[in-house]
Amino acid sequence: MNNHSYYPNYYAVEDVFVTQEKVECKVNTKLLKMGFLDAGSESEDLQAGRTVTLPLWYIKELKINNPYFSVCVPDIYKNVHKAVCEAESTHIELGKLHTYFYEYGRYLTPYDRNHIVGKIVFETMRHRVRHLLDISKNTIEHGKPEHRLDNIESKLYEEGVKTNSLYTNWLQMKFNNLTVSMMVQEHSMKRKRQHMSDFDDDSFEQDHKRQTL
């Protein structure tokens, strides 16, 4: 893909959007003077067992096995897990469930103590990647399924359409401009530099011999 992944680019807009998401967390221990985190609490302390909503950027700064909060698995992953088990994941509109379904899940995976989110993200992509390949080859018949794709799938779809178009044009000989790959160009430049270096060394030795004679 020509579009480089924005991870781990801290200043990427996509990364900012993902980390702004709110995550439900269960309080594991009493936290003094932290009652303001729970809008429904009348105490100035945050009591154990309460559920609060915290931004993802704060959660990911905590240690994975921190004693204060336990991350609750969002319902969107539970619903997708059910669809994956029923082999209907290609019909899920991930774009409606969450625009950044995979990235959001990737951030949550280390904090999921039941190890559910990581498996769901992997299985969902595994089931949908073949369908994604098919629709990128048949754009006229299917069109772009706007709401079915999340951000990453949308980029993969666009790259698939572009690659398929280039391949079709190549088969039909629409473009005859053959270009050398970047790897071959770099190798050629390296050989030229090495050749020039050897030539300079030989010239220096010949000049030195002439001077001594």
PDB file of C-alpha atoms in Angstrom:
ATOM      1  CA  MET A   1       0.000   0.000   0.000  1.00  0.00           C
ATOM      2  CA  ASN A   2       1.200   3.477  -0.816  1.00  0.00           C
ATOM      3  CA  ASN A   3      -0.577   4.861   2.226  1.00  0.00           C
ATOM      4  CA  HIS A   4       1.787   4.178   5.086  1.00  0.00           C
ATOM      5  CA  SER A   5       0.247   3.039   8.347  1.00  0.00           C
ATOM      6  CA  TYR A   6      -0.314   5.911  10.736  1.00  0.00           C
ATOM      7  CA  TYR A   7       0.811   3.752  13.660  1.00  0.00           C
ATOM      8  CA  PRO A   8       2.890   4.663  15.622  1.00  0.00           C
ATOM      9  CA  ASN A   9       2.561   8.246  14.353  1.00  0.00           C
ATOM     10  CA  TYR A  10       1.439  10.093  17.477  1.00  0.00           C
ATOM     11  CA  TYR A  11       0.207  13.113  15.515  1.00  0.00           C
ATOM     12  CA  ALA A  12      -1.863  11.221  12.922  1.00  0.00           C
ATOM     13  CA  VAL A  13      -5.489  12.345  12.790  1.00  0.00           C
ATOM     14  CA  GLU A  14      -6.735   8.743  12.667  1.00  0.00           C
ATOM     15  CA  ASP A  15      -4.789   7.875  15.795  1.00  0.00           C
ATOM     16  CA  VAL A  16      -6.232  10.906  17.584  1.00  0.00           C
ATOM     17  CA  PHE A  17      -9.767   9.851  16.645  1.00  0.00           C
ATOM     18  CA  VAL A  18      -9.235   6.309  17.918  1.00  0.00           C
ATOM     19  CA  THR A  19      -7.665   7.297  21.224  1.00  0.00           C
ATOM     20  CA  GLN A  20     -10.468   9.788  21.923  1.00  0.00           C
ATOM     21  CA  GLU A  21     -12.957   6.918  22.179  1.00  0.00           C
ATOM     22  CA  LYS A  22     -14.490   6.276  25.593  1.00  0.00           C
ATOM     23  CA  VAL A  23     -14.027   2.913  27.302  1.00  0.00           C
ATOM     24  CA  GLU A  24     -16.117   1.453  30.101  1.00  0.00           C
ATOM     25  CA  CYS A  25     -13.990   0.359  33.041  1.00  0.00           C
ATOM     26  CA  LYS A  26     -14.796  -1.363  36.299  1.00  0.00           C
ATOM     27  CA  VAL A  27     -13.228   0.102  39.424  1.00  0.00           C
ATOM     28  CA  ASN A  28     -11.276  -2.563  41.306  1.00  0.00           C
ATOM     29  CA  THR A  29     -10.378  -0.667  44.447  1.00  0.00           C
ATOM     30  CA  LYS A  30     -11.540   2.383  46.344  1.00  0.00           C
ATOM     31  CA  LEU A  31      -9.946   5.540  44.943  1.00  0.00           C
ATOM     32  CA  LEU A  32      -9.808   8.506  47.272  1.00  0.00           C
ATOM     33  CA  LYS A  33     -10.965  11.911  45.981  1.00  0.00           C
ATOM     34  CA  MET A  34     -11.818  10.396  42.573  1.00  0.00           C
ATOM     35  CA  GLY A  35     -15.591  10.405  42.872  1.00  0.00           C
ATOM     36  CA  PHE A  36     -15.875  13.079  40.173  1.00  0.00           C
ATOM     37  CA  LEU A  37     -15.128  10.398  37.576  1.00  0.00           C
ATOM     38  CA  ASP A  38     -18.535   8.845  38.268  1.00  0.00           C
ATOM     39  CA  ALA A  39     -21.346  11.239  37.402  1.00  0.00           C
ATOM     40  CA  GLY A  40     -23.836   9.176  39.407  1.00  0.00           C
ATOM     41  CA  SER A  41     -21.753   9.041  42.573  1.00  0.00           C
ATOM     42  CA  GLU A  42     -22.632  11.185  45.572  1.00  0.00           C
ATOM     43  CA  SER A  43     -19.378  10.398  47.359  1.00  0.00           C
ATOM     44  CA  GLU A  44     -16.110  12.220  46.854  1.00  0.00           C
ATOM     45  CA  ASP A  45     -14.386   8.837  46.717  1.00  0.00           C
ATOM     46  CA  LEU A  46     -14.738   6.371  43.857  1.00  0.00           C
ATOM     47  CA  GLN A  47     -16.017   3.121  45.297  1.00  0.00           C
ATOM     48  CA  ALA A  48     -14.892  -0.333  44.170  1.00  0.00           C
ATOM     49  CA  GLY A  49     -17.324  -2.100  41.852  1.00  0.00           C
ATOM     50  CA  ARG A  50     -18.515   1.071  40.141  1.00  0.00           C
ATOM     51  CA  THR A  51     -18.322   1.455  36.361  1.00  0.00           C
ATOM     52  CA  VAL A  52     -16.834   4.603  34.866  1.00  0.00           C
ATOM     53  CA  THR A  53     -16.138   5.775  31.331  1.00  0.00           C
ATOM     54  CA  LEU A  54     -12.568   6.807  30.578  1.00  0.00           C
ATOM     55  CA  PRO A  55     -10.885   7.958  27.357  1.00  0.00           C
ATOM     56  CA  LEU A  56      -8.717   5.417  25.593  1.00  0.00           C
ATOM     57  CA  TRP A  57      -5.684   7.718  25.624  1.00  0.00           C
ATOM     58  CA  TYR A  58      -5.767   7.566  29.430  1.00  0.00           C
ATOM     59  CA  ILE A  59      -6.306   3.803  29.594  1.00  0.00           C
ATOM     60  CA  LYS A  60      -3.348   3.023  27.356  1.00  0.00           C
ATOM     61  CA  GLU A  61      -1.039   4.959  29.670  1.00  0.00           C
ATOM     62  CA  LEU A  62      -1.861   2.599  32.539  1.00  0.00           C
ATOM     63  CA  LYS A  63      -0.068  -0.658  33.150  1.00  0.00           C
ATOM     64  CA  ILE A  64      -1.827  -3.669  31.673  1.00  0.00           C
ATOM     65  CA  ASN A  65      -2.250  -5.328  35.078  1.00  0.00           C
ATOM     66  CA  ASN A  66      -2.980  -2.131  36.961  1.00  0.00           C
ATOM     67  CA  PRO A  67      -4.903  -2.645  40.232  1.00  0.00           C
ATOM     68  CA  TYR A  68      -7.316   0.250  39.681  1.00  0.00           C
ATOM     69  CA  PHE A  69      -9.402  -0.418  36.570  1.00  0.00           C
ATOM     70  CA  SER A  70     -10.513  -3.409  34.514  1.00  0.00           C
ATOM     71  CA  VAL A  71     -11.465  -2.699  30.910  1.00  0.00           C
ATOM     72  CA  CYS A  72     -14.909  -3.951  29.893  1.00  0.00           C
ATOM     73  CA  VAL A  73     -15.212  -5.471  26.424  1.00  0.00           C
ATOM     74  CA  PRO A  74     -17.416  -3.166  24.286  1.00  0.00           C
ATOM     75  CA  ASP A  75     -20.681  -4.640  23.048  1.00  0.00           C
ATOM     76  CA  ILE A  76     -19.684  -4.158  19.403  1.00  0.00           C
ATOM     77  CA  TYR A  77     -17.053  -6.889  19.733  1.00  0.00           C
ATOM     78  CA  LYS A  78     -19.474  -9.234  21.457  1.00  0.00           C
ATOM     79  CA  ASN A  79     -21.982  -8.801  18.618  1.00  0.00           C
ATOM     80  CA  VAL A  80     -19.315  -9.330  15.975  1.00  0.00           C
ATOM     81  CA  HIS A  81     -18.087 -12.431  17.797  1.00  0.00           C
ATOM     82  CA  LYS A  82     -21.569 -13.930  17.540  1.00  0.00           C
ATOM     83  CA  ALA A  83     -21.708 -13.172  13.807  1.00  0.00           C
ATOM     84  CA  VAL A  84     -18.261 -14.692  13.269  1.00  0.00           C
ATOM     85  CA  CYS A  85     -19.370 -17.882  15.013  1.00  0.00           C
ATOM     86  CA  GLU A  86     -22.403 -17.988  12.713  1.00  0.00           C
ATOM     87  CA  ALA A  87     -20.200 -17.388   9.630  1.00  0.00           C
ATOM     88  CA  GLU A  88     -22.013 -14.155   8.734  1.00  0.00           C
ATOM     89  CA  SER A  89     -19.205 -11.677   9.312  1.00  0.00           C
ATOM     90  CA  THR A  90     -19.242 -10.459   5.692  1.00  0.00           C
ATOM     91  CA  HIS A  91     -22.720  -8.993   6.231  1.00  0.00           C
ATOM     92  CA  ILE A  92     -21.702  -6.927   9.250  1.00  0.00           C
ATOM     93  CA  GLU A  93     -21.596  -3.191   8.649  1.00  0.00           C
ATOM     94  CA  LEU A  94     -18.390  -2.465  10.543  1.00  0.00           C
ATOM     95  CA  GLY A  95     -18.448   1.137   9.374  1.00  0.00           C
ATOM     96  CA  LYS A  96     -21.636   1.678  11.366  1.00  0.00           C
ATOM     97  CA  LEU A  97     -20.471  -0.268  14.399  1.00  0.00           C
ATOM     98  CA  HIS A  98     -17.179   1.584  14.616  1.00  0.00           C
ATOM     99  CA  THR A  99     -15.225   3.551  12.027  1.00  0.00           C
ATOM    100  CA  TYR A 100     -11.937   2.267  13.460  1.00  0.00           C
ATOM    101  CA  PHE A 101     -13.044  -1.224  14.448  1.00  0.00           C
ATOM    102  CA  TYR A 102      -9.655  -2.928  14.072  1.00  0.00           C
ATOM    103  CA  GLU A 103      -7.484  -0.164  15.524  1.00  0.00           C
ATOM    104  CA  TYR A 104      -9.808   0.328  18.480  1.00  0.00           C
ATOM    105  CA  GLY A 105      -9.665  -3.394  19.149  1.00  0.00           C
ATOM    106  CA  ARG A 106      -5.890  -3.433  18.783  1.00  0.00           C
ATOM    107  CA  TYR A 107      -5.562  -0.836  21.523  1.00  0.00           C
ATOM    108  CA  LEU A 108      -7.973  -2.704  23.797  1.00  0.00           C
ATOM    109  CA  THR A 109      -6.439  -6.153  23.303  1.00  0.00           C
ATOM    110  CA  PRO A 110      -3.613  -5.854  25.891  1.00  0.00           C
ATOM    111  CA  TYR A 111      -6.115  -4.754  28.560  1.00  0.00           C
ATOM    112  CA  ASP A 112      -8.651  -7.484  27.843  1.00  0.00           C
ATOM    113  CA  ARG A 113      -8.017  -9.973  30.625  1.00  0.00           C
ATOM    114  CA  ASN A 114     -10.336 -12.543  29.062  1.00  0.00           C
ATOM    115  CA  HIS A 115      -8.407 -12.440  25.760  1.00  0.00           C
ATOM    116  CA  ILE A 116     -11.556 -12.011  23.693  1.00  0.00           C
ATOM    117  CA  VAL A 117     -11.010  -8.835  21.679  1.00  0.00           C
ATOM    118  CA  GLY A 118      -7.784  -9.943  19.991  1.00  0.00           C
ATOM    119  CA  LYS A 119      -9.359 -13.192  18.780  1.00  0.00           C
ATOM    120  CA  ILE A 120     -12.444 -11.365  17.521  1.00  0.00           C
ATOM    121  CA  VAL A 121     -10.392  -8.823  15.565  1.00  0.00           C
ATOM    122  CA  PHE A 122      -8.267 -11.570  14.003  1.00  0.00           C
ATOM    123  CA  GLU A 123     -11.178 -13.844  13.108  1.00  0.00           C
ATOM    124  CA  THR A 124     -13.224 -10.966  11.712  1.00  0.00           C
ATOM    125  CA  MET A 125     -10.462  -9.918   9.337  1.00  0.00           C
ATOM    126  CA  ARG A 126      -9.747 -13.529   8.391  1.00  0.00           C
ATOM    127  CA  HIS A 127     -13.378 -14.070   7.424  1.00  0.00           C
ATOM    128  CA  ARG A 128     -13.779 -10.755   5.604  1.00  0.00           C
ATOM    129  CA  VAL A 129     -10.518 -10.471   3.664  1.00  0.00           C
ATOM    130  CA  ARG A 130     -11.652 -12.874   0.912  1.00  0.00           C
ATOM    131  CA  HIS A 131     -14.913 -10.975   0.505  1.00  0.00           C
ATOM    132  CA  LEU A 132     -12.937  -7.725   0.423  1.00  0.00           C
ATOM    133  CA  LEU A 133     -10.806  -9.110  -2.395  1.00  0.00           C
ATOM    134  CA  ASP A 134     -13.875 -10.181  -4.367  1.00  0.00           C
ATOM    135  CA  ILE A 135     -15.690  -6.842  -4.194  1.00  0.00           C
ATOM    136  CA  SER A 136     -12.530  -4.924  -5.119  1.00  0.00           C
ATOM    137  CA  LYS A 137     -12.394  -6.974  -8.331  1.00  0.00           C
ATOM    138  CA  ASN A 138     -16.072  -6.430  -9.130  1.00  0.00           C
ATOM    139  CA  THR A 139     -16.582  -2.726  -8.540  1.00  0.00           C
ATOM    140  CA  ILE A 140     -19.174  -2.371 -11.326  1.00  0.00           C
ATOM    141  CA  GLU A 141     -21.385  -5.101  -9.928  1.00  0.00           C
ATOM    142  CA  HIS A 142     -21.067  -4.339  -6.229  1.00  0.00           C
ATOM    143  CA  GLY A 143     -19.919  -0.744  -5.912  1.00  0.00           C
ATOM    144  CA  LYS A 144     -18.189   0.466  -2.780  1.00  0.00           C
ATOM    145  CA  PRO A 145     -20.042  -0.759   0.333  1.00  0.00           C
ATOM    146  CA  GLU A 146     -19.633   2.452   2.313  1.00  0.00           C
ATOM    147  CA  HIS A 147     -21.125   1.339   5.622  1.00  0.00           C
ATOM    148  CA  ARG A 148     -19.790  -2.210   5.607  1.00  0.00           C
ATOM    149  CA  LEU A 149     -16.128  -1.247   5.766  1.00  0.00           C
ATOM    150  CA  ASP A 150     -14.155   0.282   8.581  1.00  0.00           C
ATOM    151  CA  ASN A 151     -11.249   2.667   7.982  1.00  0.00           C
ATOM    152  CA  ILE A 152      -8.605   0.000   7.324  1.00  0.00           C
ATOM    153  CA  GLU A 153     -10.903  -2.090   5.133  1.00  0.00           C
ATOM    154  CA  SER A 154     -11.813   0.992   3.124  1.00  0.00           C
ATOM    155  CA  LYS A 155      -8.137   1.675   2.411  1.00  0.00           C
ATOM    156  CA  LEU A 156      -7.546  -1.956   1.467  1.00  0.00           C
ATOM    157  CA  TYR A 157     -10.550  -1.821  -0.849  1.00  0.00           C
ATOM    158  CA  GLU A 158      -9.279   1.308  -2.610  1.00  0.00           C
ATOM    159  CA  GLU A 159      -5.820  -0.207  -3.030  1.00  0.00           C
ATOM    160  CA  GLY A 160      -7.380  -3.415  -4.346  1.00  0.00           C
ATOM    161  CA  VAL A 161      -9.413  -1.518  -6.940  1.00  0.00           C
ATOM    162  CA  LYS A 162      -6.350   0.448  -7.999  1.00  0.00           C
ATOM    163  CA  THR A 163      -4.161  -2.656  -8.275  1.00  0.00           C
ATOM    164  CA  ASN A 164      -6.814  -4.567 -10.201  1.00  0.00           C
ATOM    165  CA  SER A 165      -7.206  -1.647 -12.614  1.00  0.00           C
ATOM    166  CA  LEU A 166      -3.459  -1.495 -13.238  1.00  0.00           C
ATOM    167  CA  TYR A 167      -3.331  -5.253 -13.780  1.00  0.00           C
ATOM    168  CA  THR A 168      -6.245  -5.128 -16.247  1.00  0.00           C
ATOM    169  CA  ASN A 169      -4.621  -2.295 -18.184  1.00  0.00           C
ATOM    170  CA  TRP A 170      -1.376  -4.237 -18.313  1.00  0.00           C
ATOM    171  CA  LEU A 171      -3.137  -7.311 -19.711  1.00  0.00           C
ATOM    172  CA  GLN A 172      -4.827  -5.180 -22.359  1.00  0.00           C
ATOM    173  CA  MET A 173      -1.510  -3.506 -23.228  1.00  0.00           C
ATOM    174  CA  LYS A 174      -2.939  -0.052 -22.608  1.00  0.00           C
ATOM    175  CA  PHE A 175       0.314   1.152 -21.132  1.00  0.00           C
ATOM    176  CA  ASN A 176       3.612   0.243 -22.745  1.00  0.00           C
ATOM    177  CA  ASN A 177       5.821   2.300 -20.486  1.00  0.00           C
ATOM    178  CA  LEU A 178       7.861  -0.289 -18.638  1.00  0.00           C
ATOM    179  CA  THR A 179       9.676   1.022 -15.609  1.00  0.00           C
ATOM    180  CA  VAL A 180      12.498  -0.461 -13.611  1.00  0.00           C
ATOM    181  CA  SER A 181      11.646  -1.411 -10.055  1.00  0.00           C
ATOM    182  CA  MET A 182      13.081   0.610  -7.190  1.00  0.00           C
ATOM    183  CA  MET A 183      15.141  -2.349  -5.980  1.00  0.00           C
ATOM    184  CA  VAL A 184      16.802  -2.760  -9.386  1.00  0.00           C
ATOM    185  CA  GLN A 185      17.502   0.976  -9.584  1.00  0.00           C
ATOM    186  CA  GLU A 186      19.146   0.988  -6.171  1.00  0.00           C
ATOM    187  CA  HIS A 187      21.231  -2.061  -7.077  1.00  0.00           C
ATOM    188  CA  SER A 188      22.374  -0.424 -10.333  1.00  0.00           C
ATOM    189  CA  MET A 189      23.329   2.781  -8.545  1.00  0.00           C
ATOM    190  CA  LYS A 190      25.275   0.785  -5.971  1.00  0.00           C
ATOM    191  CA  ARG A 191      27.232  -1.025  -8.704  1.00  0.00           C
ATOM    192  CA  LYS A 192      27.974   2.256 -10.466  1.00  0.00           C
ATOM    193  CA  ARG A 193      29.293   3.811  -7.272  1.00  0.00           C
ATOM    194  CA  GLN A 194      31.450   0.767  -6.624  1.00  0.00           C
ATOM    195  CA  HIS A 195      32.768   0.834 -10.193  1.00  0.00           C
ATOM    196  CA  MET A 196      33.619   4.536  -9.943  1.00  0.00           C
ATOM    197  CA  SER A 197      35.382   3.916  -6.645  1.00  0.00           C
ATOM    198  CA  ASP A 198      37.495   1.128  -8.175  1.00  0.00           C
ATOM    199  CA  PHE A 199      38.283   3.322 -11.190  1.00  0.00           C
ATOM    200  CA  ASP A 200      39.464   6.169  -8.954  1.00  0.00           C
ATOM    201  CA  ASP A 201      41.696   3.788  -7.001  1.00  0.00           C
ATOM    202  CA  ASP A 202      43.292   2.468 -10.215  1.00  0.00           C
ATOM    203  CA  SER A 203      43.886   5.994 -11.505  1.00  0.00           C
ATOM    204  CA  PHE A 204      45.517   6.982  -8.248  1.00  0.00           C
ATOM    205  CA  GLU A 205      47.876   3.977  -8.371  1.00  0.00           C
ATOM    206  CA  GLN A 206      48.867   4.711 -11.983  1.00  0.00           C
ATOM    207  CA  ASP A 207      49.605   8.355 -11.189  1.00  0.00           C
ATOM    208  CA  HIS A 208      51.654   7.311  -8.191  1.00  0.00           C
ATOM    209  CA  LYS A 209      53.740   4.903 -10.305  1.00  0.00           C
ATOM    210  CA  ARG A 210      54.413   7.602 -12.897  1.00  0.00           C
ATOM    211  CA  GLN A 211      55.618  10.001 -10.248  1.00  0.00           C
ATOM    212  CA  THR A 212      57.995   7.422  -8.779  1.00  0.00           C
ATOM    213  CA  LEU A 213      59.433   6.689 -12.237  1.00  0.00           C
TER     214      LEU A 213
END
